[in-house]
XYZ file of C-alpha atoms in Angstrom:
119
model
C 12.404 -22.908 25.917
C 9.139 -22.313 27.130
C 7.376 -21.825 30.206
C 3.240 -22.547 30.153
C 0.896 -21.414 33.558
C -2.741 -22.918 32.680
C -5.330 -24.805 35.471
C -7.034 -20.606 37.037
C -10.301 -20.168 37.192
C -12.900 -18.843 39.447
C -13.866 -20.553 42.714
C -15.594 -20.313 45.237
C -14.128 -19.576 48.766
C -13.651 -22.979 51.206
C -13.088 -25.468 47.429
C -9.681 -26.493 45.823
C -7.743 -25.607 43.029
C -4.376 -27.002 41.342
C -2.546 -25.329 38.733
C -0.031 -26.029 36.353
C 3.477 -25.039 35.233
C 4.916 -26.657 32.049
C 8.738 -26.191 30.271
C 8.951 -26.809 26.870
C 11.599 -26.589 24.269
C 15.515 -27.882 24.266
C 16.966 -27.674 27.908
C 19.562 -30.299 29.913
C 17.857 -30.260 34.242
C 15.328 -27.900 35.355
C 16.440 -26.408 38.617
C 14.541 -24.922 41.278
C 11.307 -23.987 40.634
C 8.081 -21.410 41.553
C 4.821 -19.269 42.511
C 4.890 -16.448 42.651
C 1.444 -14.496 42.295
C 0.402 -10.784 42.084
C -3.809 -9.720 43.195
C -4.485 -5.917 41.737
C -2.526 -2.975 42.947
C 0.174 -4.798 44.966
C 3.658 -6.179 44.154
C 4.297 -9.962 42.973
C 4.381 -11.932 45.874
C 6.618 -15.579 46.737
C 4.501 -18.834 46.788
C 6.328 -21.388 46.945
C 9.313 -23.330 45.496
C 10.427 -27.106 45.079
C 13.802 -27.776 44.634
C 15.251 -30.097 42.187
C 15.151 -32.657 44.566
C 11.220 -31.934 45.499
C 12.210 -30.146 49.070
C 9.784 -27.565 49.012
C 8.698 -23.988 50.949
C 6.043 -21.621 51.501
C 4.969 -18.306 52.033
C 3.165 -17.796 55.965
C 0.236 -16.923 53.954
C -0.130 -20.497 52.193
C 1.524 -22.770 54.261
C -0.903 -25.827 54.950
C -2.800 -25.233 52.334
C -1.438 -25.158 49.366
C 1.270 -27.985 47.951
C 4.155 -28.275 45.484
C 5.189 -31.078 43.407
C 6.246 -31.794 40.963
C 7.094 -34.219 37.930
C 10.504 -34.576 35.950
C 10.005 -36.807 33.546
C 7.061 -34.385 31.990
C 9.161 -31.303 33.248
C 6.268 -30.519 35.958
C 5.288 -28.036 38.129
C 2.042 -27.722 40.636
C 0.618 -26.035 43.192
C -2.848 -27.605 44.801
C -4.971 -24.920 46.279
C -7.270 -26.041 48.848
C -9.288 -24.052 50.949
C -8.772 -21.296 49.192
C -9.362 -17.553 50.500
C -10.749 -14.752 48.573
C -6.875 -13.622 49.113
C -5.472 -15.861 47.260
C -7.429 -13.961 44.070
C -4.604 -12.904 41.952
C -2.739 -14.175 38.918
C -0.044 -16.896 39.694
C 2.766 -17.353 37.718
C 6.051 -19.460 37.541
C 9.243 -19.269 37.462
C 12.184 -21.885 36.570
C 15.791 -22.384 36.592
C 16.565 -23.695 33.825
C 20.242 -24.930 32.562
C 20.113 -25.183 28.955
C 23.045 -26.119 28.792
C 25.724 -28.449 31.960
C 25.836 -25.630 34.159
C 24.613 -22.196 31.958
C 21.691 -21.367 34.142
C 18.845 -18.622 33.169
C 15.836 -18.119 34.817
C 11.580 -18.253 33.145
C 8.385 -16.738 33.313
C 4.514 -18.230 32.701
C 2.207 -16.050 31.233
C 0.610 -16.306 33.694
C -2.510 -17.564 35.426
C -5.822 -15.656 36.265
C -7.216 -17.108 39.767
C -10.486 -15.997 41.106
C -11.896 -16.477 44.440
C -15.429 -15.508 45.085
C -17.289 -15.620 48.774
């Protein structure tokens, strides 16, 4: 199983960007999916997550600006970033708890995609 994050790039402050995270390979089910980010010189932090049924939770720093969604049929998670700020500049990583077989859970990470916000 592999996770592939994409959609990063450069965007001006106040603009929008959408990231995607696709899981591929032999799997039974994807449970919680999460977005993390790591800014230069800082620790990786949780941006938010979405459960299999679609329940979401966000960090306070992005609440009201970012939206996480998923398409279970496509094994894909999205991060819609609106009203971006310079402090959103970071490498964004996706993480997923995946059952390759029923009840056999493992955590997988995507490779990261760079988001740079310019003022």
